[in-house]
PDB file of C-alpha atoms and ligand atoms in Angstrom:
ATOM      1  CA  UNK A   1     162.193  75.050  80.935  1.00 54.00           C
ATOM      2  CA  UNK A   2     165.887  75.895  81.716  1.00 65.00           C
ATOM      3  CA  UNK A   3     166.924  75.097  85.483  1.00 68.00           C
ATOM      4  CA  UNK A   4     167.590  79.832  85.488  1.00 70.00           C
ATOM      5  CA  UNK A   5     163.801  79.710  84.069  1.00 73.00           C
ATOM      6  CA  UNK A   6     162.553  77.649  86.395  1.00 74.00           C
ATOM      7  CA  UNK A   7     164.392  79.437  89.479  1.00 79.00           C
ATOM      8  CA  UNK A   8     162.846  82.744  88.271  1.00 80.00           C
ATOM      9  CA  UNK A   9     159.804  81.739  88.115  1.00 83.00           C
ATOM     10  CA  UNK A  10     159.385  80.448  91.458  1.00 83.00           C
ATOM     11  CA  UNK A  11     161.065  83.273  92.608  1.00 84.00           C
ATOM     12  CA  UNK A  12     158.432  85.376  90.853  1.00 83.00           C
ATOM     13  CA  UNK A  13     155.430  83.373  92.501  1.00 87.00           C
ATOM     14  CA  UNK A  14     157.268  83.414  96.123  1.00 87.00           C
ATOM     15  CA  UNK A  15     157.577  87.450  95.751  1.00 86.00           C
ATOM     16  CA  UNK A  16     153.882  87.782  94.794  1.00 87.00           C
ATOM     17  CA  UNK A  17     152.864  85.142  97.767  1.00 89.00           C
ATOM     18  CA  UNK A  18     154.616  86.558  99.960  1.00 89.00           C
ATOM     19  CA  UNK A  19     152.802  90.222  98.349  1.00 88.00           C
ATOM     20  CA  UNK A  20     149.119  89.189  98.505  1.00 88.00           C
ATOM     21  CA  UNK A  21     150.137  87.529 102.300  1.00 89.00           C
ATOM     22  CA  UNK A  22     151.482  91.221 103.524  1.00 87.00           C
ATOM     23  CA  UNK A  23     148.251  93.021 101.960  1.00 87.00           C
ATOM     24  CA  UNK A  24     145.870  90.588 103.712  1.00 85.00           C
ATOM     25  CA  UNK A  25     147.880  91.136 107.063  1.00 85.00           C
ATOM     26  CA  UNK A  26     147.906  94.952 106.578  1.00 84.00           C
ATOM     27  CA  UNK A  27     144.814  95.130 105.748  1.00 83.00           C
ATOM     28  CA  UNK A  28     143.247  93.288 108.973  1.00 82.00           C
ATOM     29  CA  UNK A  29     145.220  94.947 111.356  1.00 84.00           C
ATOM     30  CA  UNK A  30     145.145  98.259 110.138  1.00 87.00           C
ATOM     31  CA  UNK A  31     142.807 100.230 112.363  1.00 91.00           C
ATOM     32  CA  UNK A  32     140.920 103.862 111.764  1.00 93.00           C
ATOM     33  CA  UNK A  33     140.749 106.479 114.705  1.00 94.00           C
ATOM     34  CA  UNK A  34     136.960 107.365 115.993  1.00 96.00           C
ATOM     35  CA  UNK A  35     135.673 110.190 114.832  1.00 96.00           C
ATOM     36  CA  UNK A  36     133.667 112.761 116.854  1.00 97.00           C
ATOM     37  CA  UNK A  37     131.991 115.625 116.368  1.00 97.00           C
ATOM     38  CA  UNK A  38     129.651 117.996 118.147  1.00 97.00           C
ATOM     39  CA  UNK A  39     126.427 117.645 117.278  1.00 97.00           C
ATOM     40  CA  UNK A  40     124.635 120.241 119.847  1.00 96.00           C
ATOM     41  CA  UNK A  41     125.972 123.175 121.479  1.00 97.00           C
ATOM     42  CA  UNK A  42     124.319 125.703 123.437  1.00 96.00           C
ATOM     43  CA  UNK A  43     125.039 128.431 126.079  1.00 94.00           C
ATOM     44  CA  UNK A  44     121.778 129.587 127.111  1.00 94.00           C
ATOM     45  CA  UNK A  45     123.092 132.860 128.564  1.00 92.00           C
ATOM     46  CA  UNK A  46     123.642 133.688 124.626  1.00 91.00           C
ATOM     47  CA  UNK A  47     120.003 133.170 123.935  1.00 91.00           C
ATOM     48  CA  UNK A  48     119.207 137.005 123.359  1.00 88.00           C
ATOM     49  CA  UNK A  49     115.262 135.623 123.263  1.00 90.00           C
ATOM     50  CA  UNK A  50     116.069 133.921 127.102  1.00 88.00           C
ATOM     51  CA  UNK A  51     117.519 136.612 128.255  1.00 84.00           C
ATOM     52  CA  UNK A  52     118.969 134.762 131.291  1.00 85.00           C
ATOM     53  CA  UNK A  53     122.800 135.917 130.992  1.00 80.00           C
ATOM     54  CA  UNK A  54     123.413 135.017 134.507  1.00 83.00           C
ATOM     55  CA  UNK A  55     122.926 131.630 133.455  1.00 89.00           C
ATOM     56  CA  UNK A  56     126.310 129.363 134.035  1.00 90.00           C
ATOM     57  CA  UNK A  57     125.462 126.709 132.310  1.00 93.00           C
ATOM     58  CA  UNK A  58     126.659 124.910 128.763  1.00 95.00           C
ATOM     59  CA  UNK A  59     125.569 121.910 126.897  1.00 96.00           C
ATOM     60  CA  UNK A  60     126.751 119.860 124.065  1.00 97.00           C
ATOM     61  CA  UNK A  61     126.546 116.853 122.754  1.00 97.00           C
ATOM     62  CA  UNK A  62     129.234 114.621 121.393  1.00 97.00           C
ATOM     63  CA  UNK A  63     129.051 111.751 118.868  1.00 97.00           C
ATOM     64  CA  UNK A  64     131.717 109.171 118.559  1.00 97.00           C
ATOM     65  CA  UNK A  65     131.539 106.658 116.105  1.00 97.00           C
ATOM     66  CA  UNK A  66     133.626 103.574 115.802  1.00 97.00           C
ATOM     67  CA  UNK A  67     134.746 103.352 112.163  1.00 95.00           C
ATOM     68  CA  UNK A  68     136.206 100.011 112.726  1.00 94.00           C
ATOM     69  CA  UNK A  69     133.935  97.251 110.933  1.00 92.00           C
ATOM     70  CA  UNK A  70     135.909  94.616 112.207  1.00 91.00           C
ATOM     71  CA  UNK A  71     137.435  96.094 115.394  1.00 94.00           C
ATOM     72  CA  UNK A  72     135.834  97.500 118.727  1.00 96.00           C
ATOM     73  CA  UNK A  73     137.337 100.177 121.105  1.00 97.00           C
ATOM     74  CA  UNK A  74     138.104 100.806 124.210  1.00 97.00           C
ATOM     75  CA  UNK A  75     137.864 104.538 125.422  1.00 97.00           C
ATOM     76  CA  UNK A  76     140.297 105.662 128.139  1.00 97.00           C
ATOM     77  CA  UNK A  77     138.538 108.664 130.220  1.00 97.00           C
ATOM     78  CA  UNK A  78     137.824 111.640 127.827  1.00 97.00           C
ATOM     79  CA  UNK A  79     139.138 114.463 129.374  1.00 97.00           C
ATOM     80  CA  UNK A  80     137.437 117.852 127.503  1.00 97.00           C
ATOM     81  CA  UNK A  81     138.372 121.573 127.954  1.00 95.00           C
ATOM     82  CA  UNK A  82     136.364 124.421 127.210  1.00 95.00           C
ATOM     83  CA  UNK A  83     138.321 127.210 126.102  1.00 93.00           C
ATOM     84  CA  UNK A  84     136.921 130.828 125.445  1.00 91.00           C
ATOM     85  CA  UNK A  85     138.467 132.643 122.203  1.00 89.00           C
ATOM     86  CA  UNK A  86     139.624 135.553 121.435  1.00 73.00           C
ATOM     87  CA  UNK A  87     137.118 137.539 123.595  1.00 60.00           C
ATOM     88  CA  UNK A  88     136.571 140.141 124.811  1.00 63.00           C
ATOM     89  CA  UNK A  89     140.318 141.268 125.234  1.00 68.00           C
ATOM     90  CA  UNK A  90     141.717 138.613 122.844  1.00 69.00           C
ATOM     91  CA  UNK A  91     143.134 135.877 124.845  1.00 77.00           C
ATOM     92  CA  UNK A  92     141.721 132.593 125.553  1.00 85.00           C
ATOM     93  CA  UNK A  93     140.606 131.723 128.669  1.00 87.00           C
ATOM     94  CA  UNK A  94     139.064 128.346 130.078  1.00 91.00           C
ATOM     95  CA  UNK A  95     135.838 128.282 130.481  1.00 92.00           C
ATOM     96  CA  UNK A  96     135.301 124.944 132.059  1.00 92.00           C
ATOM     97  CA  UNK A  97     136.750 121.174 132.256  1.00 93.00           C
ATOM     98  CA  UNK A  98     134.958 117.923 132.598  1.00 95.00           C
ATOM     99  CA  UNK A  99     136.158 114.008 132.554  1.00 97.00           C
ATOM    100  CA  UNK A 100     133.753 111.591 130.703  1.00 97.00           C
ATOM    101  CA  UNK A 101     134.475 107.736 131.955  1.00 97.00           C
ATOM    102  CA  UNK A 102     136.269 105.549 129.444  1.00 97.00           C
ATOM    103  CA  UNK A 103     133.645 102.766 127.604  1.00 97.00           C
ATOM    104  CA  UNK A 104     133.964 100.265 125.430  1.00 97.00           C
ATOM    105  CA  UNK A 105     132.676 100.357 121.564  1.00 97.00           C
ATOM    106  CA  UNK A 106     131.649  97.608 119.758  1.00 96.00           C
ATOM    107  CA  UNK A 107     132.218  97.285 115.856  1.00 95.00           C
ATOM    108  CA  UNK A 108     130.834 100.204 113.576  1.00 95.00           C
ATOM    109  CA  UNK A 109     129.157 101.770 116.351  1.00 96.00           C
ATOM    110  CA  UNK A 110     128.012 104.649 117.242  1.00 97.00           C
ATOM    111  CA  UNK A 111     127.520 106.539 121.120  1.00 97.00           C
ATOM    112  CA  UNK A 112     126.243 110.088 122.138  1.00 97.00           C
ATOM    113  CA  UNK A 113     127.486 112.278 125.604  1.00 97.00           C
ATOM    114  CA  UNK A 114     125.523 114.582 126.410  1.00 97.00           C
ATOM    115  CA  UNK A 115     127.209 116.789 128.735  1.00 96.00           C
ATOM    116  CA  UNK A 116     126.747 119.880 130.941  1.00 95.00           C
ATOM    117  CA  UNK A 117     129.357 121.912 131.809  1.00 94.00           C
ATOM    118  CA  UNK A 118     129.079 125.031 134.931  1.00 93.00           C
ATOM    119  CA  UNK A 119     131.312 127.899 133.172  1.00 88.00           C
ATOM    120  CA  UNK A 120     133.085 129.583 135.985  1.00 78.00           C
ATOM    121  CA  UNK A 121     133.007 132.792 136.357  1.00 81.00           C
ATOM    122  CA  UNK A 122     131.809 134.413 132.689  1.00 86.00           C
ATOM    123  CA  UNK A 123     130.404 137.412 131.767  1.00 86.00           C
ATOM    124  CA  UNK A 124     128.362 136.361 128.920  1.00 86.00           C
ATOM    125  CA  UNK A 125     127.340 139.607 128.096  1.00 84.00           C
ATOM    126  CA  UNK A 126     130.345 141.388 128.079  1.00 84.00           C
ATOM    127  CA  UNK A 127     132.028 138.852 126.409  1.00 84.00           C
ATOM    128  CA  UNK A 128     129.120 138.885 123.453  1.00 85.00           C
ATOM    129  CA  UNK A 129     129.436 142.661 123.268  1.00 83.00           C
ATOM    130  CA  UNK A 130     132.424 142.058 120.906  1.00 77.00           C
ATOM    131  CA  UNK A 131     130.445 140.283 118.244  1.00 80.00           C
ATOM    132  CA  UNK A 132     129.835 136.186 118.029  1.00 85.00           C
ATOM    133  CA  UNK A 133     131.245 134.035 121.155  1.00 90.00           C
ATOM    134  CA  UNK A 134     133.494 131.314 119.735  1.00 92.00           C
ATOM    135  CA  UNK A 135     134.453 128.553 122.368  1.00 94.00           C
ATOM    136  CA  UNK A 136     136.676 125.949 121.753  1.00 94.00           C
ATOM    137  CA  UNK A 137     136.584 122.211 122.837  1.00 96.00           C
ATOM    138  CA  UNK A 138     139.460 120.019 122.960  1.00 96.00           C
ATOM    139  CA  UNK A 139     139.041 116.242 123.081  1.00 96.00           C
ATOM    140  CA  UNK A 140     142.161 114.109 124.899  1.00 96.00           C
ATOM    141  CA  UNK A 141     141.768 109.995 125.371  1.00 97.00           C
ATOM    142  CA  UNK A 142     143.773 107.234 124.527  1.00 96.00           C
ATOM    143  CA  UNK A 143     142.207 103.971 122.462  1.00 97.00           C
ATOM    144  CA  UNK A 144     143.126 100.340 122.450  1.00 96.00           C
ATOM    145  CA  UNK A 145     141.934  98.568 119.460  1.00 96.00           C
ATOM    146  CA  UNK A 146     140.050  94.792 119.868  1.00 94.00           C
ATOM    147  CA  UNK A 147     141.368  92.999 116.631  1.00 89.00           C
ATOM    148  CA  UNK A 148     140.211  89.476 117.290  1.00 85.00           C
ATOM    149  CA  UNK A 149     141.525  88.077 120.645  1.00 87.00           C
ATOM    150  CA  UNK A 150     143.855  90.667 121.498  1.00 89.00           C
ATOM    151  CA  UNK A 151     144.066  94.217 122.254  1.00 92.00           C
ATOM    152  CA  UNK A 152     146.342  96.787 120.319  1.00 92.00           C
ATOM    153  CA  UNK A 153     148.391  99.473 122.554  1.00 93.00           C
ATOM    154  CA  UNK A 154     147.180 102.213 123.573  1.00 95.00           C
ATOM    155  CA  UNK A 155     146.958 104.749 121.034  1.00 94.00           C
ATOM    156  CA  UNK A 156     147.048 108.778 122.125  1.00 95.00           C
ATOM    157  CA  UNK A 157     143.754 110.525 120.725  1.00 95.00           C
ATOM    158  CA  UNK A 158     143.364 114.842 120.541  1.00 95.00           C
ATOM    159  CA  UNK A 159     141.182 116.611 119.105  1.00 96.00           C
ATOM    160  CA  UNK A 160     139.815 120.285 119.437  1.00 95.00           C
ATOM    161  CA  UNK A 161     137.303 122.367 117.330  1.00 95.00           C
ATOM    162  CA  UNK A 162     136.101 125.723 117.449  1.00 94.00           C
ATOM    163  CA  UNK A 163     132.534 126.353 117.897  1.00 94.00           C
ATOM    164  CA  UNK A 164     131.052 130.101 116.795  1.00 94.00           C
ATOM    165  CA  UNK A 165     127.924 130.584 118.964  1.00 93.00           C
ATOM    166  CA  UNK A 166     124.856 132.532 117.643  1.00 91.00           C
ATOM    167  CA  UNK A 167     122.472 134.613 119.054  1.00 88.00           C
ATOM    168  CA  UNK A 168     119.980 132.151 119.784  1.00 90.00           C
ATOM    169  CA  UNK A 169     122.992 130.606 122.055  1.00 92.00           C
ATOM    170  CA  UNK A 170     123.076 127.197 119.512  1.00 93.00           C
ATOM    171  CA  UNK A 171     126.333 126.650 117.193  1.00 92.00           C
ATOM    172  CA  UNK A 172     126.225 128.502 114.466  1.00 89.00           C
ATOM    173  CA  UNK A 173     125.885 125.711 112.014  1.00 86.00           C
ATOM    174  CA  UNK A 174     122.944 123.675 111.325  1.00 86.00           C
ATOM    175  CA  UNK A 175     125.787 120.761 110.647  1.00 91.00           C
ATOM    176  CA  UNK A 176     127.428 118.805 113.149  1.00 93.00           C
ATOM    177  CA  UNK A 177     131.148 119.933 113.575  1.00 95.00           C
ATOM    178  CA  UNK A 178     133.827 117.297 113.375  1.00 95.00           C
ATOM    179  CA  UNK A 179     136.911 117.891 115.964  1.00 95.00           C
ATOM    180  CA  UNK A 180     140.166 117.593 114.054  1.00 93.00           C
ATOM    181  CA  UNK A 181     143.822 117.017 115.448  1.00 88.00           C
ATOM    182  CA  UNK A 182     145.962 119.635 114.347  1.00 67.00           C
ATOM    183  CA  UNK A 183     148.524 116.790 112.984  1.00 58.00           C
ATOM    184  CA  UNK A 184     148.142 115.454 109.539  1.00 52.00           C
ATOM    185  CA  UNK A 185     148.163 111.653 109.749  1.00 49.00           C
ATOM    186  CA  UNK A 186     150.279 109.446 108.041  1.00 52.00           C
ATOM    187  CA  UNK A 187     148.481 107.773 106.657  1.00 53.00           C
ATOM    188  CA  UNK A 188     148.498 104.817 103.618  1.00 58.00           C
ATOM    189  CA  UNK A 189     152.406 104.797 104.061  1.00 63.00           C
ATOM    190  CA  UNK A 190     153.084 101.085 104.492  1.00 66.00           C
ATOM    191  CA  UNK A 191     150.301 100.441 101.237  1.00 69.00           C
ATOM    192  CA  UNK A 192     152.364 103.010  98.937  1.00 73.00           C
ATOM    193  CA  UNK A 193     155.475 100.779 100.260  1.00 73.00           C
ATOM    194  CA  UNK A 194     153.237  97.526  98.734  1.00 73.00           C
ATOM    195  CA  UNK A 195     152.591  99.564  95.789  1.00 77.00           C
ATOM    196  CA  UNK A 196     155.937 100.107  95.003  1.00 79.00           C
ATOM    197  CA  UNK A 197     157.303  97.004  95.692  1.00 77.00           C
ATOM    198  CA  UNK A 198     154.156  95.595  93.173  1.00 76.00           C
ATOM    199  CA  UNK A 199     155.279  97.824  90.436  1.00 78.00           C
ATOM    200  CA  UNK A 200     158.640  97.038  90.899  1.00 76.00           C
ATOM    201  CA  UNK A 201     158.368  93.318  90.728  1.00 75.00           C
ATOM    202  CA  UNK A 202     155.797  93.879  87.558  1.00 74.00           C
ATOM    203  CA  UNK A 203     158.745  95.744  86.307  1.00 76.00           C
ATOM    204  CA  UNK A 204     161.359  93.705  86.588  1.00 72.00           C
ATOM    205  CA  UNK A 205     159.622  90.425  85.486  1.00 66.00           C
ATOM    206  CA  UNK A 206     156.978  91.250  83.078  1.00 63.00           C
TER     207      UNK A 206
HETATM  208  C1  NAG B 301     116.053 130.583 123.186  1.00 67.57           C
HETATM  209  O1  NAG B 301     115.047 131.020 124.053  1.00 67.57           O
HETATM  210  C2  NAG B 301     113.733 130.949 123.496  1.00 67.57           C
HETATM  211  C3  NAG B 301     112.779 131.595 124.478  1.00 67.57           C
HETATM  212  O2  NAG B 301     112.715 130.894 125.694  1.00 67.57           O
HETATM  213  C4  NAG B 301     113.402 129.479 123.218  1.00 67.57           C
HETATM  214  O3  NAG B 301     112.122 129.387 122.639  1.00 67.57           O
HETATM  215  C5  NAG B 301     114.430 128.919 122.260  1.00 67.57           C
HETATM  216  O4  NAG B 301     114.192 127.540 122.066  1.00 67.57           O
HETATM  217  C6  NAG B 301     115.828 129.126 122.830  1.00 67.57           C
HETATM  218  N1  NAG B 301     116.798 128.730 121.856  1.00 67.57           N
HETATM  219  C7  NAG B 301     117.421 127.560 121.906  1.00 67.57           C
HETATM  220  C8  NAG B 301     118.436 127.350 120.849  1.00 67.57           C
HETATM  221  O5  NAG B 301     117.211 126.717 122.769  1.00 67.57           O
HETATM  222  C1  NAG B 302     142.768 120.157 129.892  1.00 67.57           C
HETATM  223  O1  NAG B 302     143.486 120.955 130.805  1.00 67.57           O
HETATM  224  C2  NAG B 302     144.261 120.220 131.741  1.00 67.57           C
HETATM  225  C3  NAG B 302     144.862 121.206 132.728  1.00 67.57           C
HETATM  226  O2  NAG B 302     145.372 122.311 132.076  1.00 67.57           O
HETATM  227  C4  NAG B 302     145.309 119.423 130.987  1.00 67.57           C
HETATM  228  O3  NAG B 302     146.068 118.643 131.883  1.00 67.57           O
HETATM  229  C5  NAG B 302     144.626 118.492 129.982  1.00 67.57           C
HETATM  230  O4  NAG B 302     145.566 117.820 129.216  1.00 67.57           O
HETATM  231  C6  NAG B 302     143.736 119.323 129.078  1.00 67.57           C
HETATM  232  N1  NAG B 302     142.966 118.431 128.221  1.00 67.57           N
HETATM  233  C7  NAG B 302     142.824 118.668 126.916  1.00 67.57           C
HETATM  234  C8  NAG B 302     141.892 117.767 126.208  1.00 67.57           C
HETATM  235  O5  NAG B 302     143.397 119.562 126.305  1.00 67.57           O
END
């Protein structure tokens, strides 16, 4: 092999080390947001069969689920508005605020609030008058991630869905709704950058 030969081709195996070595790192320390989603909801002043619409109260029930295999969280304090839409004169007005302690998740799993929330000052039935209730609930925390012996920074979570209410007072789908943030993630950025860089080397030396 020529002395340029043998210079390119350790070249070539340095550039794919050094490749494989930047996947393996990105792909350990790259971490996924929790999801949540509502998986109850009910206003029992809605309930046209209860017919209790001096009732104040509202329930849900929120699932968060670590989608970390490798990675647990920690949960600032969840701070959730309620936020009445659209009715009856078309603005939105808060319904109701609570603040759910921060906790810590372990790997891939799963937790549940149930919470109960005093609406202040609603009239249910004049608000229903104008056809389905739709109330929305937005989700604000900030998560560390665990990735073996240290903890990430803290990362800002929102999210917020609306929630159309039915006339038994229950959310209006027999799903579970997932809150979204408004902003599309970035996401898979740094692997299109490996990508490239792959094809480019397996370009230029193939
Ligand atoms: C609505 O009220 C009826 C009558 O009390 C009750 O049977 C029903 O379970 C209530 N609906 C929901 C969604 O809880
Ligand atoms: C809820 O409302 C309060 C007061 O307006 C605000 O400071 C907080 O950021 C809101 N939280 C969410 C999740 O939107």
């Amino acid at each position: 092999m020529t002395e340029s030969g043998w210079c390119c081709h350790c070249c070539f195996k340095f550039i794919i080390t050094t490749g494989f070595a930047a996947l393996f790192l990105w792909l350990s320390l790259r971490t996924h947001k929790p999801k949540c989603s509502i998986e109850f909801f009910y206003i029992p002043a809605l309930n046209q069969s209860l017919n209790s619409p001096s009732n104040s109260t509202l329930l849900f029930d929120l699932r968060l689920k670590n989608q970390n295999k490798d990675k647990s969280v920690y949960y600032d304090s969840i701070s959730l508005n309620l936020t009445l839409v659209g009715a009856p004169d078309g603005t939105r007005r808060p319904v109701g605020n609570l603040t759910v302690p921060g906790f810590h998740q372990g790997r891939d799993k799963k937790a549940f609030r149930k919470e109960t929330v005093e609406a202040r000052g609603v009239d249910w039935k004049a608000v229903s008058r104008n056809g389905p209730v739709v109330v929305r609930l937005d989700f604000a925390t900030a998560v560390r991630y665990k990735i073996l012996f240290w903890k990430t920074k803290r990362e800002n979570l929102r999210l917020g869905a609306e929630v159309k209410v039915n006339r038994q007072g229950e959310k209006d789908y027999p799903r579970s709704i997932t809150l979204n943030s408004g902003a599309a993630v970035p996401s898979g950025s740094l692997m299109r950058v490996i990508w490239s860089f792959w094809v480019f080397v397996l370009w230029k030396f193939l």
